[in-house]
Coordinates of C-alpha atoms in Angstrom, one line a residue:
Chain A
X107 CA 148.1 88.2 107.8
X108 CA 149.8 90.0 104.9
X109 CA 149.7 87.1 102.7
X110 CA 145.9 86.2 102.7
X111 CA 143.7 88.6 100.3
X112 CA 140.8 90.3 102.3
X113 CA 138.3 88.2 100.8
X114 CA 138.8 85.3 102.7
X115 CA 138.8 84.4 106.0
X116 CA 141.5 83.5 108.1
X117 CA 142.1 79.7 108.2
X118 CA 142.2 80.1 112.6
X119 CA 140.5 82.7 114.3
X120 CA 142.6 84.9 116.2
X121 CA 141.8 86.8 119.2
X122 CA 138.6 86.7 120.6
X123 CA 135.7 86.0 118.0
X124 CA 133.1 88.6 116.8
X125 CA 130.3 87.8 119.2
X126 CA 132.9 88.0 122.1
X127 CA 134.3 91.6 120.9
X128 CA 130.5 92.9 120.5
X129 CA 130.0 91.9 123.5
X130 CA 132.6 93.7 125.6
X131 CA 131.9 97.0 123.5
X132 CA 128.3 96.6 124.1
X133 CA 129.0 96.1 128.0
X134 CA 131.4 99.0 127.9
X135 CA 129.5 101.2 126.1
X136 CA 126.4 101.1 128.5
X137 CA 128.8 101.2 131.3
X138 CA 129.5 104.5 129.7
X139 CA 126.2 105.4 129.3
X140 CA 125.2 104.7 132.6
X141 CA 128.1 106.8 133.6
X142 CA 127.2 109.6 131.6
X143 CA 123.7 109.8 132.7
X144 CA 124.9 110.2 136.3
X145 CA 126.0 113.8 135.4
X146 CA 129.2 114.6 135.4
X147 CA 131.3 111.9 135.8
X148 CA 132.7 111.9 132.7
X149 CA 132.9 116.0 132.2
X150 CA 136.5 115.5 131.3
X151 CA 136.5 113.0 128.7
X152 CA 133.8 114.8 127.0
X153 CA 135.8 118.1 127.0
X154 CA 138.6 116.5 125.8
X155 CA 136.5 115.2 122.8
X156 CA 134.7 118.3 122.4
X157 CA 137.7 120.1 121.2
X158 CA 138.9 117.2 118.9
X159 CA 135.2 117.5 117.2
X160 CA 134.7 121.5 117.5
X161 CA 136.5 121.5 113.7
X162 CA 134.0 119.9 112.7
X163 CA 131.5 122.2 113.8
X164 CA 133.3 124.8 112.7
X165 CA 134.0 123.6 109.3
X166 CA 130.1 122.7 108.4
X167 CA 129.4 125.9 109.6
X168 CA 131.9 128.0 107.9
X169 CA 129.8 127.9 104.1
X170 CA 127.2 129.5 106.5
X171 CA 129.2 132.1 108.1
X172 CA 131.4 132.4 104.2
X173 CA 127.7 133.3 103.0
X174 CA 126.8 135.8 105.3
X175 CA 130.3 137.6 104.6
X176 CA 129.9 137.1 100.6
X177 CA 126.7 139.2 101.2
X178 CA 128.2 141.5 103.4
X179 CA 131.2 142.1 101.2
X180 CA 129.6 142.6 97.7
X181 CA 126.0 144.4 98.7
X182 CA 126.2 147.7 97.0
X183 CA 127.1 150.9 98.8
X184 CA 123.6 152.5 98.8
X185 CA 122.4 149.6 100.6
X186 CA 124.8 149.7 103.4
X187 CA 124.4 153.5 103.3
X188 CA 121.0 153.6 104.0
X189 CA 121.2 150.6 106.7
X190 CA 124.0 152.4 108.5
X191 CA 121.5 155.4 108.7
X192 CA 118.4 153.3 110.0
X193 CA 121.0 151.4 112.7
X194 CA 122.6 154.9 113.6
X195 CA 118.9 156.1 114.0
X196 CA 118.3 153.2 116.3
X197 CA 121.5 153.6 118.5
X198 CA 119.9 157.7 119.3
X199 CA 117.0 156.3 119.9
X200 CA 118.0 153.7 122.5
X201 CA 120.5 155.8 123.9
X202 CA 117.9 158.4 124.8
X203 CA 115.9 155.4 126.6
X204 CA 119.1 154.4 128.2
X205 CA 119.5 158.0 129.8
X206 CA 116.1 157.9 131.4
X207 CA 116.8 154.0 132.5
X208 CA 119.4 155.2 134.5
X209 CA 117.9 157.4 136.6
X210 CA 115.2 154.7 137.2
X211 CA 117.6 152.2 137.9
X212 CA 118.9 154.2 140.6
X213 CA 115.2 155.2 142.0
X214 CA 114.4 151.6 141.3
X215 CA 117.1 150.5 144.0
X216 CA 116.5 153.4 146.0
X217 CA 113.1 151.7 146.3
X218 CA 114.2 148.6 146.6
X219 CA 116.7 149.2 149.4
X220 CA 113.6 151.3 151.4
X221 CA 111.4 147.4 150.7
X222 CA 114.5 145.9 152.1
X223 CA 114.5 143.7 149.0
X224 CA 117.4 142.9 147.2
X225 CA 118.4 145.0 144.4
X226 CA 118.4 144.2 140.6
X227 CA 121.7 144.9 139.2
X228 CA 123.1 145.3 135.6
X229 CA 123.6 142.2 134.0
X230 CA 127.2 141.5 132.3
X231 CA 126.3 140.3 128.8
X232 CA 128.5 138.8 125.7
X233 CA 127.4 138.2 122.4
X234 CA 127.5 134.9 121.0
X235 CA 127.0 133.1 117.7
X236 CA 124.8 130.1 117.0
X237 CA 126.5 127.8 115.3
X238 CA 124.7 126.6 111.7
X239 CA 124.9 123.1 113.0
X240 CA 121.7 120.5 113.8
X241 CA 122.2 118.4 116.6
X242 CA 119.0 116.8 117.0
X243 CA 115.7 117.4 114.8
X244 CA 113.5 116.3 117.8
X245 CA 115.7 118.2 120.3
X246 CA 115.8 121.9 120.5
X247 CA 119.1 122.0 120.9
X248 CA 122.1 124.2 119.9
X249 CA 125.7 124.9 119.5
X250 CA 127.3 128.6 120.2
X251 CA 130.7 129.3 119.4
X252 CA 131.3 130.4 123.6
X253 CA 132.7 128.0 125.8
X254 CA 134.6 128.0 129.3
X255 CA 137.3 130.3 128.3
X256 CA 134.9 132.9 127.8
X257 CA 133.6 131.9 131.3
X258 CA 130.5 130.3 130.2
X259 CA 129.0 128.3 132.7
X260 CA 126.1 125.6 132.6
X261 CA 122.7 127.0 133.4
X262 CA 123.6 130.3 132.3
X263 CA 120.4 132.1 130.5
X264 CA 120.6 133.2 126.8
X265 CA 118.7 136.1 125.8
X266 CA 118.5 137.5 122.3
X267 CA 117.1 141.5 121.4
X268 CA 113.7 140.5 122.4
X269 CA 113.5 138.2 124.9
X270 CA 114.4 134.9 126.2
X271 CA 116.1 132.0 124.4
X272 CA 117.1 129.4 126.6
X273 CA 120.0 128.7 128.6
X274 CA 123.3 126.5 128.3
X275 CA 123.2 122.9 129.0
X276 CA 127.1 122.2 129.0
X277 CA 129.8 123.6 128.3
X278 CA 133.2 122.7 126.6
X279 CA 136.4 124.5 126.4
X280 CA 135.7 126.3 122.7
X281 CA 131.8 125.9 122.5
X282 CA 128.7 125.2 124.6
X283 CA 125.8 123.5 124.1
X284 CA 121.9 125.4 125.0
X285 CA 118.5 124.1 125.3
X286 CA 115.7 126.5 124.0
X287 CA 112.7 127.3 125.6
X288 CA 110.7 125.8 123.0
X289 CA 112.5 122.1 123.9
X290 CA 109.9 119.6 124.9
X291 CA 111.7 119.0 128.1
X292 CA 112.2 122.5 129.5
X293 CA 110.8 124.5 131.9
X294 CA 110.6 128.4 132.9
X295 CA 109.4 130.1 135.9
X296 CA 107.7 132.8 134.4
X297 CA 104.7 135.8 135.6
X298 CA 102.9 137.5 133.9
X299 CA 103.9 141.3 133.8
X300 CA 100.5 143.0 133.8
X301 CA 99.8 141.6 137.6
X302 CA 102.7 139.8 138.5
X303 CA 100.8 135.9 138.0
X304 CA 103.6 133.5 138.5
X305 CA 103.5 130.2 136.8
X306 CA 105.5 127.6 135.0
X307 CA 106.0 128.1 130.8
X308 CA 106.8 124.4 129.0
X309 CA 108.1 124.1 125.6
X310 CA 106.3 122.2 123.4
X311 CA 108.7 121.2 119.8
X312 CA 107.6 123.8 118.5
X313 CA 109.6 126.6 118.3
X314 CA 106.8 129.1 117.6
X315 CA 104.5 127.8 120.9
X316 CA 105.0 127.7 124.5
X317 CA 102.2 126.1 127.3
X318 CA 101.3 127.5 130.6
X319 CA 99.4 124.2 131.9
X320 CA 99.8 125.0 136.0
X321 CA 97.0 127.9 135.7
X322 CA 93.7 127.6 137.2
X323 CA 90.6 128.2 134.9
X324 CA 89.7 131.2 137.3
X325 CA 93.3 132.7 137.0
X326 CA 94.0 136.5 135.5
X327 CA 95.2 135.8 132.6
X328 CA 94.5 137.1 128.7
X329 CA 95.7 136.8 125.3
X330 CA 97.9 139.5 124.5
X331 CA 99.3 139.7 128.5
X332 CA 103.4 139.7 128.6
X333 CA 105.2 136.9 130.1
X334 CA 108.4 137.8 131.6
X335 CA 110.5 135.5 133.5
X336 CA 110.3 135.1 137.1
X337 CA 113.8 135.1 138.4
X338 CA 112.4 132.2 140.7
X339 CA 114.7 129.2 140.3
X340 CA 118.2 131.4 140.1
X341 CA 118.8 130.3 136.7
X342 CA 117.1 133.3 134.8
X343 CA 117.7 136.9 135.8
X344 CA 114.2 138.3 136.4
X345 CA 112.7 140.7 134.0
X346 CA 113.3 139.4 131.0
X347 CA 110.3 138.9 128.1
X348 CA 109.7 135.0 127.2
X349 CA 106.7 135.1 125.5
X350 CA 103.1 136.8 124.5
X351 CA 99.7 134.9 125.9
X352 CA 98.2 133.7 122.6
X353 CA 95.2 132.1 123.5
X354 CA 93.1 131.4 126.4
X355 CA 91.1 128.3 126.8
X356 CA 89.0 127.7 129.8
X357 CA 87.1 124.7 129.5
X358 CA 84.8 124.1 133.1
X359 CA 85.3 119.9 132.8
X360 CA 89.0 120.7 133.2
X361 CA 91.0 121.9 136.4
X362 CA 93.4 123.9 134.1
X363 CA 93.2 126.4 132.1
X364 CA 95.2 125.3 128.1
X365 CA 97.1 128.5 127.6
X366 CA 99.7 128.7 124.8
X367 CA 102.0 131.5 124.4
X368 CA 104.6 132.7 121.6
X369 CA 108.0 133.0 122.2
X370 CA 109.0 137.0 121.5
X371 CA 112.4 135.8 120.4
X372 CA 112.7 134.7 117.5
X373 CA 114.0 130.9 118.4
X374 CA 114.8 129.7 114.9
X375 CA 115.8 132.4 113.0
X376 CA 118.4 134.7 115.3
X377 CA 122.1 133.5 114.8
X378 CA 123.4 136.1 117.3
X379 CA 122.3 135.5 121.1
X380 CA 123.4 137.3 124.2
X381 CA 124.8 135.7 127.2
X382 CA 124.2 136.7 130.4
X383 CA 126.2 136.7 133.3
X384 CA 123.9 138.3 136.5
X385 CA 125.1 139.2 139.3
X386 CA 124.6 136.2 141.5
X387 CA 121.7 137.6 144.5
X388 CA 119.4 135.9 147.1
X389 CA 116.0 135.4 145.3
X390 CA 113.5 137.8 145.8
X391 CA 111.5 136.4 148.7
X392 CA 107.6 137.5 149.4
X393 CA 107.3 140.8 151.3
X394 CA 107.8 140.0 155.2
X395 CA 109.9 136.8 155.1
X396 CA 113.0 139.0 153.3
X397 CA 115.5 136.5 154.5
X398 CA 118.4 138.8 156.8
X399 CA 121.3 137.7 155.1
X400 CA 125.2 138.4 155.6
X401 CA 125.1 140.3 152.3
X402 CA 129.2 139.1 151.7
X403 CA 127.4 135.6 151.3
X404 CA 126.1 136.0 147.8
X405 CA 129.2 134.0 145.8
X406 CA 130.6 136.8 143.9
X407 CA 130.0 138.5 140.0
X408 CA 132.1 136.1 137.9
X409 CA 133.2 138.8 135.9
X410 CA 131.6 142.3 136.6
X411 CA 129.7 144.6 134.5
X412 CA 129.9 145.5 131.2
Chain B
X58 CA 150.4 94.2 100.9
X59 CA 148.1 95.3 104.1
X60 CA 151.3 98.1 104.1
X61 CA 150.3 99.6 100.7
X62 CA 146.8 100.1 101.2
X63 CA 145.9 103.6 102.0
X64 CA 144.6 104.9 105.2
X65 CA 143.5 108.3 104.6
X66 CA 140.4 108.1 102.2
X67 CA 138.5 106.0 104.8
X68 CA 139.4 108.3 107.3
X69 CA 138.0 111.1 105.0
X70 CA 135.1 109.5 104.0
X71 CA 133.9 109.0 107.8
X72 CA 135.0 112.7 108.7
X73 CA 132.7 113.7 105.8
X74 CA 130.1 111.4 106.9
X75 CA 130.4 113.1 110.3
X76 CA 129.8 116.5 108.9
X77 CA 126.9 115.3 106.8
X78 CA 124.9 114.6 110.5
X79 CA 125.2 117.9 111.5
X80 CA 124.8 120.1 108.3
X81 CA 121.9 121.9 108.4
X82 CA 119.3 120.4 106.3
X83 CA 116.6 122.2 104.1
X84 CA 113.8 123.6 105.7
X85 CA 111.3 120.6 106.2
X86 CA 113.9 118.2 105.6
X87 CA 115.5 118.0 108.9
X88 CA 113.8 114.8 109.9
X89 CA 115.1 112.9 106.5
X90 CA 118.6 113.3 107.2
X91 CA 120.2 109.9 106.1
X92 CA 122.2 107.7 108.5
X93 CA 125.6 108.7 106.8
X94 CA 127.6 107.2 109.4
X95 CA 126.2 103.7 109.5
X96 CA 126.0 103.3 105.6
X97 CA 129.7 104.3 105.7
X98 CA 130.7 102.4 108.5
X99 CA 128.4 99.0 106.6
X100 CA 130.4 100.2 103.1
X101 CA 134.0 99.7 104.7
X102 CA 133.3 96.8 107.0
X103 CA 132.1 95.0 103.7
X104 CA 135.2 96.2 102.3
X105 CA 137.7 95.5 105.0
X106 CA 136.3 93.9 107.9
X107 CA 139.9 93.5 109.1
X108 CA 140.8 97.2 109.2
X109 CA 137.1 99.3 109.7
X110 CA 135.3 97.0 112.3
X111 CA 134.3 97.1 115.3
X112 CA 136.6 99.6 116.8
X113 CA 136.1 102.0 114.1
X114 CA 132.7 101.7 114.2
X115 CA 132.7 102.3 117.5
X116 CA 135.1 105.3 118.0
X117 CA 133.6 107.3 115.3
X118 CA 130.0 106.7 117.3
X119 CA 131.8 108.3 120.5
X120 CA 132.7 111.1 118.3
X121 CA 129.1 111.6 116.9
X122 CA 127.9 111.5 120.6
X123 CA 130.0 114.3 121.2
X124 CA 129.2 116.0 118.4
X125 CA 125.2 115.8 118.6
X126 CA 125.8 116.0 122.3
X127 CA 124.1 113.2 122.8
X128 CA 124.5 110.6 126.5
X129 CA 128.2 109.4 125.3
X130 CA 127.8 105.6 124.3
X131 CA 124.5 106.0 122.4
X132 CA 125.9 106.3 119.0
X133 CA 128.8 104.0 119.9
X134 CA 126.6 101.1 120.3
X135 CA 124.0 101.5 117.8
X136 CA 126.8 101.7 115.3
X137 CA 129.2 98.7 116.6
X138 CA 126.0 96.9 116.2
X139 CA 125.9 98.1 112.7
X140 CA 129.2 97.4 112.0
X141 CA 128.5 93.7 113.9
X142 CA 125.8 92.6 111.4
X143 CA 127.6 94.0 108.7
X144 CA 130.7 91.6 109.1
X145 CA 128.1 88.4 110.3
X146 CA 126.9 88.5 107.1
X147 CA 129.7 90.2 104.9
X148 CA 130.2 86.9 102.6
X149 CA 126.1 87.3 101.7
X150 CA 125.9 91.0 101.5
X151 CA 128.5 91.5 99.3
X152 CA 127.6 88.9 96.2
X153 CA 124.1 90.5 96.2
X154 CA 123.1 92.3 93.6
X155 CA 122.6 96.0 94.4
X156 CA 119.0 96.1 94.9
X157 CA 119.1 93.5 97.2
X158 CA 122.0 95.0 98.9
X159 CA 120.1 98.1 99.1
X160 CA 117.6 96.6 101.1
X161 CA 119.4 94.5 103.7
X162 CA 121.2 97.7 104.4
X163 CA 118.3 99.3 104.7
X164 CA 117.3 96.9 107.4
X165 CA 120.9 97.7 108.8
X166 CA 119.9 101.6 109.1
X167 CA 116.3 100.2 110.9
X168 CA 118.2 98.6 113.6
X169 CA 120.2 101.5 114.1
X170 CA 117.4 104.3 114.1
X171 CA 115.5 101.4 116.5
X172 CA 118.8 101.4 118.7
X173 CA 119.1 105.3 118.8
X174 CA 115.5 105.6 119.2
X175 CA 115.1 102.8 122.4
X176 CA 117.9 104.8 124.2
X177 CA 116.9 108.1 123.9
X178 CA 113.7 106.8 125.1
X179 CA 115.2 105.7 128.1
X180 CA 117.0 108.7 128.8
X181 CA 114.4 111.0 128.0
X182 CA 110.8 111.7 126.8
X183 CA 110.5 111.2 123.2
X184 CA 107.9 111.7 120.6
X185 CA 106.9 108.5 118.5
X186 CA 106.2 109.8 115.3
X187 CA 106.1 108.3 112.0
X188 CA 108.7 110.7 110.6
X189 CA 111.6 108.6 112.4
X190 CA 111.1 105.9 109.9
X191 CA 112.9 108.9 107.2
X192 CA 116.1 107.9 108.1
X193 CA 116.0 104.9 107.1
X194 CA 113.5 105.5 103.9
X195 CA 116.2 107.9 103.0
X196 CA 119.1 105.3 103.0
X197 CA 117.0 103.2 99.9
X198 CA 117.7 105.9 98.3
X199 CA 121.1 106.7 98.9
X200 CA 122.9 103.6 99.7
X201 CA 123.0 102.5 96.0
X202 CA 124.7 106.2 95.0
X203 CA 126.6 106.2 98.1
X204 CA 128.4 102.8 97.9
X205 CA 128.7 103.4 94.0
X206 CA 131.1 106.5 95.0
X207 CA 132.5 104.9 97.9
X208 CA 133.6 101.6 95.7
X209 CA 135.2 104.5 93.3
X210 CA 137.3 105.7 95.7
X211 CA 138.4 102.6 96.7
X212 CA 139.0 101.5 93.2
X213 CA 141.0 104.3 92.2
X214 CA 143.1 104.8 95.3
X215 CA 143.5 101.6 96.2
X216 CA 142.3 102.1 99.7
X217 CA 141.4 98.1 100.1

């Protein structure tokens, strides 16, 4: 071996040949594929990768994060002054919507508790960073810097200050992986807030367009109307704005109404999203088949309120 | 004389190519982003079939699944295949001259966006759209600069 340059070939082939090699890894790798489809079965290999890779994530992203520090760090003082003073003004001002929120929440269950419906509670929430890294340009997919030991767990809904992101696909031991609502292949149980319309909201690619295509032509619905997700499904807490009706198009040759909506959160922009952690109740069922439920049997908060 | 060759450049050089398929591209640009991986898995397999092959080629396409989080295997196939047709026709690939080069690597990078392309369509829904083919437009371009850097490294730090 050491005494033939790597030019040339050896003189007798040892081992197996080429074809026969690219052969077994081509078996074994769609062996592994078909594993991997079937979810789950290979959690634990992937977690163990995960964390070999997550430098890697972290080091592309780190000019990103280095930038947004630089700019911190060396914006004059006037500037930071007067954004302290806007932000401190914002605080009051939420704050005094919080006091009032308060008492509703407590009439709210009060209400709730006289309806015999299950009661909406405060949602735990942490705040996690997208990571500046692309995954998949036809995907709308991303990485945040949250992962199982921050009790992450798949499915979990990602909100961000004004409204609904999307929710976490997998998650590793350092980082997690979310789809957005904007992803071609996800769906969002969704109503409409002015009359309580439920329907289904699909992403499109586009992360400025959602489509409502499961609405009747004859159906309530207007630009301008607020979606807000459904809470149907479990994996969204209800409540929560996804997106603002757009445009309308009722066309009588067609069964369905076209409706497109925009996201209200800003999909592509926002590097900060909130996670949230609800507290894990029955869903709501229609008034009169309230299922009578051992209320112990809800599994419990993973982590309480914060 | 195998003993004295470095180790570490190559292993750079994919880690580097790794990074480059995540970084954030420019806006508009995100659908261009050359295959790094596969030109520098074809560079060191021409270089030294013995050493980067298969395996490498392989290992460094699990890692890339994880990273992109895509179904684990995808990448790892598509680029043992590069890797494959790299080494089948090493003796021919390497006496061309670089435009020629260029282009049969080029074909390389088709078979590989075709590979990653036919999987995810199995998987999943996907979008036909002429912008795949960027990939692979954007490796004419780059394969000649890439393989001139490449072949410095190796020169000057005797890597192979």
């Amino acid at each position: 071996m050491s005494l033939q340059p790597t030019d040339t070939k050896p003189l007798f082939m040892r081992g197996p040949s080429l074809g026969v090699r690219m052969l077994l890894i081509a078996v074994f790798s769609i062996l592994l594929m078909i594993l991997d489809h079937q979810q789950g079965h290979l959690r634990t290999v992937r977690q163990g990768l995960a964390v070999a890779v997550y430098p890697i994530r972290v080091v592309v992203d780190l000019p990103f994060t280095a930038a947004s520090w630089m700019g911190e760090s060396l914006s004059d003082r006037g500037r930071l002054l007067s954004e302290n003073r806007v932000l401190r003004t914002d605080i009051l001002i939420h704050q005094a919507r919080l006091q009032r929120m308060a008492t509703l929440e407590a009439e709210n269950a009060r209400l709730r508790a006289l309806m015999d419906s299950s009661a909406q509670v405060s949602n735990r929430v942490v705040v996690a960073e997208i990571l500046e890294v692309d995954l998949d340009p036809y995907r709308h997919r991303v990485a945040i810097d949250k992962g199982n030991r921050h009790d992450v767990f798949e499915g979990q809904a990602m909100i961000d200050a004004r409204g609904v992101v999307g929710q976490v696909t997998r998650v590793d031991l350092l980082s997690a992986e979310a789809i957005l609502i904007s992803d071609p292949g996800h769906a969002l149980p969704v109503e409409v807030n002015r009359n309580g319309l439920r329907t289904i909201a699909l992403g499109t690619g586009d992360t400025s367009r959602i489509d409502l295509p499961f609405l009747p032509n004859s159906a309530d619905i207007e630009p301008g109307d607020l979606l807000v997700s459904s809470g149907l499904g479990g994996a969204f807490p209800a409540g929560y704005p996804v997106a603002r009706v757009m445009e309308v198009d009722r066309d009588p040759g067609r069964a369905f109404a076209r409706i497109r909506a925009e996201p209200t959160a800003s999909l592509n922009k926002e590097r900060e999203v909130l996670l949230v952690w609800p507290r894990l109740t029955p869903v709501e069922a229609p008034m009169g088949t309230t299922v009578q439920g051992d209320p112990e049997a809800s599994p419990p908060d993973p982590g309480g309120e914060g | 004389m195998a003993a004295h060759r470095r180790m570490w450049p190559v292993l750079l050089s994919f880690l580097v190519a790794l990074s480059l398929e995540i970084t954030p591209m420019p806006e508009g640009m995100t659908e261009a982003r050359p295959a790094w991986l596969a030109m520098t898995v074809v560079f060191w397999a021409l270089a030294d079939p013995r050493r980067y092959g298969l395996g490498f080629a392989w290992f460094f396409g699990l890692l890339m699944d994880v990273l992109k989080g895509a179904i684990l295997g995808q990448h790892a196939l598509a680029l043992s295949v590069v890797a494959f047709i790299a080494l089948k026709f090493r003796q021919r690939i390497r006496v061309f001259p670089i435009w020629q080069q260029t282009v049969s690597v080029t074909a390389i990078v088709a078979i590989y966006a075709f590979i990653i392309l036919w999987i995810d369509g199995l998987t999943s829904d996907v979008s036909i759209v002429p912008e795949r083919a960027l990939p692979v437009a954007a490796t004419l371009f780059l394969w000649p600069l890439l393989s001139w850097l490449l072949g410095w490294a190796r020169r000057h730090l005797r890597v192979a």
